[in-house]
Short mmCIF file of C-alpha atoms and ligand atoms in Angstrom, two decimals:
data_model
loop_
_atom_site.label_atom_id
_atom_site.label_comp_id
_atom_site.label_asym_id
_atom_site.label_seq_id
_atom_site.Cartn_x
_atom_site.Cartn_y
_atom_site.Cartn_z
CA UNK M 912 -3.65 -20.06 -13.05
CA UNK M 913 -2.14 -23.06 -11.09
CA UNK M 914 -1.61 -22.57 -7.32
CA UNK M 915 -3.78 -19.51 -7.15
CA UNK M 916 -7.66 -19.53 -7.06
CA UNK M 917 -8.47 -15.88 -7.45
CA UNK M 918 -12.07 -16.48 -6.77
CA UNK M 919 -11.43 -18.25 -3.51
CA UNK M 920 -9.24 -15.28 -2.61
CA UNK M 921 -11.85 -12.79 -3.48
CA UNK M 922 -14.45 -14.50 -1.38
CA UNK M 923 -12.25 -13.77 1.76
CA UNK M 924 -12.59 -10.01 0.99
CA UNK M 925 -15.90 -8.62 2.28
CA UNK M 926 -15.43 -5.30 0.71
CA UNK M 927 -15.42 -6.81 -2.88
CA UNK M 928 -18.86 -8.15 -2.24
CA UNK M 929 -20.55 -4.74 -2.42
CA UNK M 930 -21.96 -2.37 -4.99
CA UNK M 931 -20.17 0.88 -5.30
CA UNK M 932 -23.37 2.44 -6.58
CA UNK M 933 -26.75 0.78 -7.25
CA UNK M 934 -26.31 -1.76 -9.91
CA UNK M 935 -22.67 -1.08 -10.10
CA UNK M 936 -20.43 -3.84 -8.30
CA UNK M 937 -17.33 -2.56 -6.91
CA UNK M 938 -14.17 -2.76 -9.21
CA UNK M 939 -11.35 -1.96 -6.79
CA UNK M 940 -8.24 -0.71 -8.74
CA UNK M 941 -6.80 1.47 -6.05
CA UNK M 942 -4.65 -0.93 -4.03
CA UNK M 943 -1.40 1.07 -4.19
CA UNK M 944 -3.16 3.65 -2.09
CA UNK M 945 -4.52 1.02 0.50
CA UNK M 946 -5.30 -2.58 0.00
CA UNK M 947 -8.70 -4.09 0.84
CA UNK M 948 -8.69 -6.49 4.09
CA UNK M 949 -9.25 -10.07 4.14
CA UNK M 950 -11.66 -11.48 6.80
CA UNK M 951 -8.66 -13.04 8.78
CA UNK M 952 -7.26 -9.61 9.34
CA UNK M 953 -10.68 -8.05 10.15
CA UNK M 954 -11.39 -10.96 12.55
CA UNK M 955 -7.86 -10.47 14.16
CA UNK M 956 -8.48 -6.97 14.95
CA UNK M 957 -11.89 -7.49 16.21
CA UNK M 958 -10.76 -10.31 18.57
CA UNK M 959 -8.04 -7.99 20.19
CA UNK M 960 -10.93 -5.53 21.12
CA UNK M 961 -13.30 -8.26 21.92
CA UNK M 962 -10.88 -10.61 24.03
CA UNK M 963 -7.42 -9.22 24.33
CA UNK M 964 -8.02 -5.47 24.98
CA UNK M 965 -5.21 -4.50 27.17
CA UNK M 966 -2.01 -2.37 27.03
CA UNK M 967 1.14 -4.35 26.19
CA UNK M 968 4.44 -4.76 28.23
CA UNK M 969 2.81 -3.08 31.22
CA UNK M 970 0.73 -5.56 33.37
CA UNK M 971 0.79 -9.02 34.86
CA UNK M 972 -2.91 -9.75 34.34
CA UNK M 973 -3.95 -12.19 31.66
CA UNK M 974 -5.35 -9.83 29.22
CA UNK M 975 -2.08 -8.01 29.11
CA UNK M 976 -0.17 -10.94 28.86
CA UNK M 977 -2.21 -12.28 25.88
CA UNK M 978 -2.12 -8.93 24.01
CA UNK M 979 1.80 -8.77 24.51
CA UNK M 980 2.12 -12.40 23.16
CA UNK M 981 0.12 -11.38 20.07
CA UNK M 982 1.90 -8.19 19.59
CA UNK M 983 5.39 -9.69 19.93
CA UNK M 984 4.21 -12.69 17.67
CA UNK M 985 3.31 -10.11 14.96
CA UNK M 986 6.88 -8.77 15.28
CA UNK M 987 8.35 -12.19 14.80
CA UNK M 988 6.19 -12.53 11.67
CA UNK M 989 7.30 -9.31 10.24
CA UNK M 990 10.89 -10.47 11.00
CA UNK M 991 10.62 -13.73 9.02
CA UNK M 992 8.41 -12.13 6.15
CA UNK M 993 11.42 -9.63 5.60
CA UNK M 994 14.19 -12.24 6.16
CA UNK M 995 15.65 -10.12 8.99
CA UNK M 996 18.14 -11.96 11.25
CA UNK M 997 16.71 -10.67 14.75
CA UNK M 998 13.39 -9.54 16.09
CA UNK M 999 15.22 -6.49 17.69
CA UNK M 1000 15.76 -5.26 14.17
CA UNK M 1001 11.90 -4.70 13.70
CA UNK M 1002 10.51 -1.50 14.85
CA UNK M 1003 6.88 -0.84 14.91
CA UNK M 1004 5.89 2.61 13.46
CA UNK M 1005 2.79 4.25 12.21
CA UNK M 1006 3.66 3.57 8.63
CA UNK M 1007 6.34 3.91 6.02
CA UNK M 1008 6.25 7.63 6.46
CA UNK M 1009 7.13 7.67 10.10
CA UNK M 1010 9.69 5.17 9.56
CA UNK M 1011 11.63 7.33 7.17
CA UNK M 1012 11.14 10.43 9.40
CA UNK M 1013 12.64 8.28 12.26
CA UNK M 1014 15.60 7.34 10.26
CA UNK M 1015 16.08 10.95 8.83
CA UNK M 1016 15.86 12.64 12.40
CA UNK M 1017 17.64 10.09 14.29
CA UNK M 1018 20.37 8.59 12.03
CA UNK M 1019 20.49 11.80 9.83
CA UNK M 1020 20.57 14.04 12.93
CA UNK M 1021 23.39 12.05 14.49
CA UNK M 1022 25.45 11.41 11.38
CA UNK M 1023 25.00 14.27 8.76
CA UNK M 1024 27.28 17.29 8.48
CA UNK M 1025 27.63 20.25 6.30
CA UNK M 1026 28.94 19.12 2.86
CA UNK M 1027 27.39 15.55 3.30
CA UNK M 1028 24.97 14.45 0.63
CA UNK M 1029 21.91 12.43 0.66
CA UNK M 1030 21.22 10.70 -2.65
CA UNK M 1031 17.49 10.05 -3.64
CA UNK M 1032 15.81 9.61 -6.96
CA UNK M 1033 13.35 11.55 -8.88
CA UNK M 1034 10.57 9.08 -8.56
CA UNK M 1035 10.49 9.13 -4.81
CA UNK M 1036 7.11 9.43 -2.91
CA UNK M 1037 7.00 12.82 -0.93
CA UNK M 1038 7.66 10.60 2.17
CA UNK M 1039 11.07 9.86 1.04
CA UNK M 1040 11.91 13.41 -0.12
CA UNK M 1041 10.63 15.79 2.63
CA UNK M 1042 12.24 14.11 5.58
CA UNK M 1043 15.54 14.39 3.87
CA UNK M 1044 15.03 18.02 3.10
CA UNK M 1045 14.16 18.53 6.81
CA UNK M 1046 17.13 16.97 8.22
CA UNK M 1047 19.34 18.53 5.48
CA UNK M 1048 18.16 22.02 6.47
CA UNK M 1049 19.09 21.17 10.06
CA UNK M 1050 22.47 19.68 9.30
CA UNK M 1051 23.84 21.50 6.30
CA UNK M 1052 23.83 18.41 4.40
CA UNK M 1053 22.54 18.41 0.73
CA UNK M 1054 19.92 16.34 -1.08
CA UNK M 1055 21.05 15.10 -4.52
CA UNK M 1056 18.52 13.54 -7.01
CA UNK M 1057 19.25 10.86 -9.61
CA UNK M 1058 16.99 11.59 -12.51
CA UNK M 1059 14.56 9.10 -14.21
CA UNK M 1060 14.32 8.45 -18.06
CA UNK M 1061 11.24 9.24 -19.86
CA UNK M 1062 10.31 5.60 -19.49
CA UNK M 1063 10.33 6.16 -15.81
CA UNK M 1064 13.36 4.10 -14.97
CA UNK M 1065 16.28 4.87 -12.72
CA UNK M 1066 19.32 3.75 -14.55
CA UNK M 1067 22.46 2.51 -12.73
CA UNK M 1068 24.46 4.89 -14.72
CA UNK M 1069 22.39 8.00 -13.52
CA UNK M 1070 22.51 6.73 -9.96
CA UNK M 1071 26.11 5.73 -9.74
CA UNK M 1072 27.17 8.97 -11.28
CA UNK M 1073 25.90 10.83 -8.34
CA UNK M 1074 27.42 8.48 -5.67
CA UNK M 1075 30.67 9.97 -4.21
CA UNK M 1076 32.66 9.89 -0.84
CA UNK M 1077 30.37 12.83 0.09
CA UNK M 1078 27.30 10.50 -0.20
CA UNK M 1079 26.27 9.34 3.42
CA UNK M 1080 23.00 8.02 2.78
CA UNK M 1081 20.96 6.82 -0.20
CA UNK M 1082 17.12 6.41 -0.13
CA UNK M 1083 15.01 4.98 -2.87
CA UNK M 1084 11.75 3.27 -3.52
CA UNK M 1085 11.71 -0.60 -4.18
CA UNK M 1086 8.66 0.04 -6.48
CA UNK M 1087 7.47 3.51 -7.62
CA UNK M 1088 3.92 4.05 -6.63
CA UNK M 1089 3.16 6.38 -9.53
CA UNK M 1090 5.00 4.60 -12.31
CA UNK M 1091 5.18 1.06 -11.20
CA UNK M 1092 9.02 1.04 -11.94
CA UNK M 1093 10.91 -1.75 -9.94
CA UNK M 1094 14.27 -0.36 -9.19
CA UNK M 1095 17.36 -2.47 -9.15
CA UNK M 1096 17.61 -2.13 -5.60
CA UNK M 1097 20.20 -4.80 -4.70
CA UNK M 1098 22.68 -3.36 -7.20
CA UNK M 1099 21.85 0.15 -5.98
CA UNK M 1100 22.72 -0.99 -2.43
CA UNK M 1101 25.79 -2.45 -3.39
CA UNK M 1102 27.15 0.69 -5.34
CA UNK M 1103 26.02 2.76 -2.29
CA UNK M 1104 27.97 0.49 0.05
CA UNK M 1105 31.02 0.80 -2.20
CA UNK M 1106 31.23 4.56 -1.35
CA UNK M 1107 30.50 3.85 2.40
CA UNK M 1108 26.97 5.12 2.21
CA UNK M 1109 24.17 3.69 4.29
CA UNK M 1110 21.09 2.62 2.10
CA UNK M 1111 17.37 2.85 2.93
CA UNK M 1112 14.77 1.11 0.79
CA UNK M 1113 11.23 2.50 0.72
CA UNK M 1114 9.34 -0.69 0.38
CA UNK M 1115 5.85 0.58 0.66
CA UNK M 1116 4.98 -0.92 -2.64
CA UNK M 1117 7.84 -3.35 -3.05
CA UNK M 1118 6.96 -5.54 0.05
CA UNK M 1119 3.38 -6.13 -1.47
CA UNK M 1120 4.71 -7.28 -4.96
CA UNK M 1121 7.96 -8.87 -4.66
CA UNK M 1122 9.63 -11.47 -2.25
CA UNK M 1123 11.85 -9.39 0.09
CA UNK M 1124 14.86 -10.57 1.80
CA UNK M 1125 16.51 -7.65 3.58
CA UNK M 1126 19.73 -9.73 4.33
CA UNK M 1127 20.23 -10.95 0.84
CA UNK M 1128 19.61 -7.33 -0.39
CA UNK M 1129 21.98 -6.18 2.30
CA UNK M 1130 19.65 -3.15 2.96
CA UNK M 1131 20.64 -0.96 6.05
CA UNK M 1132 17.03 0.12 6.49
CA UNK M 1133 13.71 -1.12 4.74
CA UNK M 1134 10.31 0.49 5.54
CA UNK M 1135 6.97 -0.30 4.69
CA UNK M 1136 3.29 0.26 5.76
CA UNK M 1137 0.80 -2.47 7.00
CA UNK M 1138 -2.23 -0.94 5.13
CA UNK M 1139 -1.01 -1.72 1.68
CA UNK M 1140 0.18 -5.24 2.65
CA UNK M 1141 -3.68 -6.21 3.31
CA UNK M 1142 -3.24 -5.12 7.01
CA UNK M 1143 -4.59 -2.37 9.12
CA UNK M 1144 -3.63 1.50 8.74
CA UNK M 1145 -1.76 3.07 11.52
CA UNK M 1146 0.90 0.37 11.66
CA UNK M 1147 4.20 0.20 9.60
CA UNK M 1148 7.67 -1.17 10.02
CA UNK M 1149 11.28 0.16 10.21
CA UNK M 1150 13.78 -2.70 9.66
CA UNK M 1151 17.35 -1.65 10.51
CA UNK M 1152 20.50 -3.48 10.82
CA UNK M 1153 21.05 -4.05 14.66
CA UNK M 1154 24.44 -2.08 14.79
CA UNK M 1155 22.99 1.01 13.14
CA UNK M 1156 19.89 0.93 15.38
CA UNK M 1157 22.07 0.45 18.44
CA UNK M 1158 24.07 3.40 17.50
CA UNK M 1159 21.02 5.80 16.69
CA UNK M 1160 19.70 8.01 19.54
CA UNK M 1161 15.97 7.72 20.38
CA UNK M 1162 13.71 9.77 18.22
CA UNK M 1163 10.66 10.24 20.44
CA UNK M 1164 10.49 10.14 24.19
CA UNK M 1165 7.86 8.56 26.40
CA UNK M 1166 6.66 5.39 27.98
CA UNK M 1167 8.29 1.97 27.23
CA UNK M 1168 11.30 3.50 25.50
CA UNK M 1169 13.19 4.25 28.61
CA UNK M 1170 15.13 2.13 31.06
CA UNK M 1171 15.35 4.50 34.08
CA UNK M 1172 13.95 8.07 34.38
CA UNK M 1173 15.11 10.63 36.83
CA UNK M 1174 14.82 14.31 36.67
CA UNK M 1175 18.78 14.41 36.15
CA UNK M 1176 18.47 12.37 33.07
CA UNK M 1177 17.14 9.06 31.48
CA UNK M 1178 18.53 6.04 29.93
CA UNK M 1179 17.05 3.97 27.05
CA UNK M 1180 15.32 0.50 26.73
CA UNK M 1181 16.90 -2.05 24.63
CA UNK M 1182 15.96 -2.59 20.80
CA UNK M 1183 13.42 -2.38 19.44
CA UNK M 1184 11.58 -0.52 22.28
CA UNK M 1185 14.04 2.30 22.34
CA UNK M 1186 12.18 3.53 19.19
CA UNK M 1187 8.58 2.64 20.32
CA UNK M 1188 7.59 5.49 22.71
CA UNK M 1189 3.95 5.32 24.15
CA UNK M 1190 1.34 2.82 23.78
CA UNK M 1191 1.81 1.32 20.30
CA UNK M 1192 -0.82 0.43 17.78
CA UNK M 1193 -1.46 -2.84 19.43
CA UNK M 1194 -4.55 -4.16 17.32
CA UNK M 1195 -3.00 -2.86 14.12
CA UNK M 1196 0.28 -4.58 14.72
CA UNK M 1197 -1.68 -7.77 15.47
CA UNK M 1198 -3.57 -7.26 12.37
CA UNK M 1199 -0.44 -6.97 10.31
CA UNK M 1200 0.60 -10.12 11.84
CA UNK M 1201 -2.46 -11.68 10.73
CA UNK M 1202 -2.10 -10.39 7.16
CA UNK M 1203 1.39 -11.83 6.84
CA UNK M 1204 0.11 -15.07 8.25
CA UNK M 1205 -2.75 -14.92 5.76
CA UNK M 1206 -0.29 -14.35 2.85
CA UNK M 1207 2.07 -17.14 4.05
CA UNK M 1208 -0.90 -19.43 3.49
CA UNK M 1209 -0.93 -18.57 -0.22
CA UNK M 1210 1.60 -19.68 -2.85
CA UNK M 1211 3.48 -16.33 -3.38
CA UNK M 1212 5.02 -17.44 -6.72
CA UNK M 1213 1.68 -18.14 -8.00
CA UNK M 1214 0.33 -14.76 -6.49
CA UNK M 1215 3.21 -12.87 -8.18
CA UNK M 1216 2.63 -14.75 -11.61
CA UNK M 1217 -1.08 -13.68 -11.27
CA UNK M 1218 -0.10 -10.19 -10.64
CA UNK M 1219 2.32 -10.15 -13.58
CA UNK M 1220 -0.21 -11.63 -15.93
CA UNK M 1221 -2.71 -8.88 -15.06
CA UNK M 1222 -0.28 -6.04 -15.59
CA UNK M 1223 0.62 -7.52 -19.05
CA UNK M 1224 -3.08 -7.85 -19.76
CA UNK M 1225 -3.86 -4.40 -18.60
CA UNK M 1226 -1.01 -2.69 -20.32
CA UNK M 1227 -2.09 -4.35 -23.61
CA UNK M 1228 -5.69 -3.42 -23.22
CA UNK M 1229 -5.09 0.20 -22.09
CA UNK M 1230 -2.42 0.61 -24.89
CA UNK M 1231 -5.04 -0.18 -27.66
CA UNK M 1232 -7.30 2.72 -26.33
CA UNK M 1233 -7.13 5.66 -28.73
CA UNK M 1234 -5.94 8.86 -26.98
CA UNK M 1235 -4.43 7.03 -24.02
CA UNK M 1236 -0.89 7.34 -23.10
CA UNK M 1237 0.69 5.19 -20.39
CA UNK M 1238 2.92 7.06 -17.93
CA UNK M 1239 5.59 4.65 -16.80
CA UNK M 1240 6.96 2.16 -19.28
CA UNK M 1241 9.94 0.60 -17.37
CA UNK M 1242 11.03 -2.69 -18.62
CA UNK M 1243 10.54 -3.94 -15.02
CA UNK M 1244 7.23 -2.85 -13.72
CA UNK M 1245 4.84 -3.88 -11.12
CA UNK M 1246 1.06 -3.51 -10.69
CA UNK M 1247 0.62 0.09 -11.48
CA UNK M 1248 -1.01 1.31 -14.63
CA UNK M 1249 -0.85 5.15 -14.71
CA UNK M 1250 -2.13 7.05 -17.90
CA UNK M 1251 -3.26 10.21 -19.47
CA UNK M 1252 -6.31 10.76 -21.68
CA UNK M 1253 -5.91 13.17 -24.34
CA UNK M 1254 -8.05 16.30 -23.66
CA UNK M 1255 -9.63 14.84 -20.57
CA UNK M 1256 -8.61 15.89 -16.92
CA UNK M 1257 -7.75 12.78 -14.85
CA UNK M 1258 -10.12 13.88 -12.20
CA UNK M 1259 -13.13 13.97 -14.73
CA UNK M 1260 -12.08 10.49 -15.72
CA UNK M 1261 -11.85 9.32 -12.13
CA UNK M 1262 -15.29 10.70 -11.44
CA UNK M 1263 -16.97 8.88 -14.44
CA UNK M 1264 -15.15 5.72 -13.66
CA UNK M 1265 -16.34 6.00 -10.06
CA UNK M 1266 -19.90 6.33 -11.41
CA UNK M 1267 -19.35 2.95 -13.12
CA UNK M 1268 -18.12 1.34 -9.93
CA UNK M 1269 -14.47 1.46 -10.89
CA UNK M 1270 -12.36 2.85 -8.16
CA UNK M 1271 -8.94 4.34 -9.40
CA UNK M 1272 -6.79 7.10 -7.88
CA UNK M 1273 -6.07 10.42 -9.87
CA UNK M 1274 -3.81 13.31 -9.06
CA UNK M 1275 -0.05 13.65 -8.27
CA UNK M 1276 -0.01 10.44 -6.14
CA UNK M 1277 2.21 12.29 -3.77
CA UNK M 1278 5.07 12.37 -6.35
CA UNK M 1279 4.90 15.97 -7.64
CA UNK M 1280 8.35 15.69 -8.96
CA UNK M 1281 7.39 12.76 -11.23
CA UNK M 1282 4.49 14.88 -12.48
CA UNK M 1283 6.92 17.73 -13.25
CA UNK M 1284 9.24 15.34 -15.25
CA UNK M 1285 6.36 14.49 -17.48
CA UNK M 1286 5.03 18.13 -17.49
CA UNK M 1287 1.50 17.22 -16.02
CA UNK M 1288 -0.21 18.24 -12.74
CA UNK M 1289 -1.57 14.50 -12.41
CA UNK M 1290 -2.47 11.16 -14.03
CA UNK M 1291 -5.13 8.57 -13.61
CA UNK M 1292 -3.69 5.51 -11.90
CA UNK M 1293 -5.23 1.94 -11.72
CA UNK M 1294 -3.27 -0.26 -9.33
CA UNK M 1295 -3.44 -3.92 -8.95
CA UNK M 1296 -3.73 -6.45 -6.09
CA UNK M 1297 -3.74 -10.09 -5.86
CA UNK M 1298 -7.58 -10.07 -5.68
CA UNK M 1299 -7.91 -8.37 -9.15
CA UNK M 1300 -9.10 -10.08 -12.24
CA UNK M 1301 -8.99 -9.69 -15.97
CA UNK M 1302 -12.72 -8.84 -15.72
CA UNK M 1303 -11.81 -5.77 -13.53
CA UNK M 1304 -9.45 -4.55 -16.28
CA UNK M 1305 -12.27 -5.12 -18.90
CA UNK M 1306 -14.47 -3.12 -16.63
CA UNK M 1307 -11.93 -0.30 -16.45
CA UNK M 1308 -11.70 -0.40 -20.33
CA UNK M 1309 -15.36 -0.23 -20.67
CA UNK M 1310 -15.43 2.69 -18.25
CA UNK M 1311 -12.85 4.45 -20.12
CA UNK M 1312 -14.68 4.06 -23.34
CA UNK M 1313 -17.62 5.77 -21.49
CA UNK M 1314 -15.45 8.57 -20.39
CA UNK M 1315 -14.45 8.97 -24.01
CA UNK M 1316 -17.89 8.90 -25.35
CA UNK M 1317 -18.95 11.44 -22.49
CA UNK M 1318 -16.43 13.91 -23.79
CA UNK M 1319 -17.42 13.17 -27.43
N1 C6P L 1989 1.45 5.82 -1.25
C1 C6P L 1989 -0.41 5.86 -2.86
O1 C6P L 1989 -1.67 6.00 -3.24
P1 C6P L 1989 2.11 5.85 4.26
O2 C6P L 1989 1.27 7.02 3.86
O3 C6P L 1989 3.16 6.20 5.36
O4 C6P L 1989 1.44 4.52 4.36
O5 C6P L 1989 2.92 5.42 2.95
C2 C6P L 1989 3.75 6.45 2.20
C3 C6P L 1989 4.42 6.02 0.87
C4 C6P L 1989 5.81 5.84 0.88
N2 C6P L 1989 6.40 5.40 -0.25
C5 C6P L 1989 5.70 4.92 -1.35
C6 C6P L 1989 6.35 4.34 -2.43
C7 C6P L 1989 4.14 4.98 -1.15
O6 C6P L 1989 3.54 4.47 -2.39
C8 C6P L 1989 3.46 5.48 -0.21
C9 C6P L 1989 1.99 5.61 -0.03
C10 C6P L 1989 0.06 5.82 -1.39
O7 C6P L 1989 0.55 5.78 -3.79
C11 C6P L 1989 -0.59 6.95 -0.69
S1 C6P L 1989 0.10 8.47 -1.08
#
C-alpha cells in the first residue's frame, strides 16, 4: 500500500513484539477497547517523569515551566488535530466518559427543563446514555432514542422524525464501538441545529478512524479519549464552542479553576481552566500530544485506506465461515468486526482465541441496548488499528476454525 509501510509502523509498537503465550505471537485485535502505544508516546511519558516532573501553571521554577510548556503544547496539538479555532475550546478531561458527564452536568444542569428532550440513538455507548439519564432525572427532561435498523444504521429519517422544538440537545457517536457504523454526523448536526438543538458528538472511535474537523462539522461539542488514539489512558478531550463553554457553569471545584476565592464566594478562571479543577493528568496529556505528533508524521489518507482495506478483507473472510453471523452491516463502517458463532458463547470463543494469541473483546461492549436490539447478551468483536495486517485477520480466521473444531 503506497504511502504506508505497515511493517515500519509495527516496529514502533513494542507490545507487538511479544508472544501472548509461549509460541503464540500476539495478534492484537482489540484496539477499539484501547490502542497499543508507539515508542514515541512511551518515551514522551517517560521523559516527563524523568526530566520535567513538576506541577503545571503553579511555579516559576524551570521544571514547572518545562512541564507547563509541554502540557499546553499538547493542547495546541489537539486543537489542530480537531480543526478547532481556539485553544480555549480544548478542555482536558479523564476521557470521553468524563467529557460527556461534564457537558451533561454543566450544560444540561443549566439549560434543561421539564418537558425538554435529549435525543440520542440506540447504538450509543453507556457513556453517552447514562449521563443524560442522570441529568434528565435531575431536571425533568426526557431522553428520546432514535432506533437503529437491523443492519446497525441510524437512518436520517429515524433521527429527524424524533427532532422537534422540544429537542434541546442531541448526542450521538461518530462511529459505533459495537457495530462499526459510521453515522452521518454532519447532516445530523445540521438537522439538530435546524430545530435549535445543541449537538454533541461522541468521537471516542471516530477520531481514530476519520479525519475530524469540528468546524466543518459545526459540532457544538466533540469528545474523545486519548487511549484509543494511541495515547495514554487517563486523558481525554472535550471540544466545545467557546460561546457555549463561556456560558456554562463550572462542573468541579478546586485548584486552578478559580480566579479568586474567599469564604463569601469564588470567581472562575478563564477557559479552558474553568473546567480543569485540580492537578491535571500532566504526563498523560503530554503523551496524547506525542501520539498526535506521531500520527501527523504519517500519511493519514494512506492510513485510512489501509484500515478500509483491512475491514473489507476481514468482512470477506469472516463472512465465508460457516455458522458465523456478522453483527453490524452498515454501508458505512469502520474498523469493527462483531460477530456471533452459532451454538458457541462469545466468551468461549474469546478464550480459545486467546490461547492462540489472538486478542479480541467479548461481551456487551458497554452497549447493552445494542445487544437487546439483536436479542443477544454479547458478541465477539475484533477491532482494527493502523498496525494490523491481513495476516492478523488470517490468524483470527485460523483461530475461529479451531474454536469451531473444539466444539465439534
Ligand atoms: N469503548 C470499547 O471497548 P472511555 O472509557 O471514557 O475512554 O470511553 C468511553 C467510550 C465512549 N464512547 C464510545 C463510542 C466508546 O467506544 C467508548 C469506549 C471501549 O468499545 C471501552 S468500553
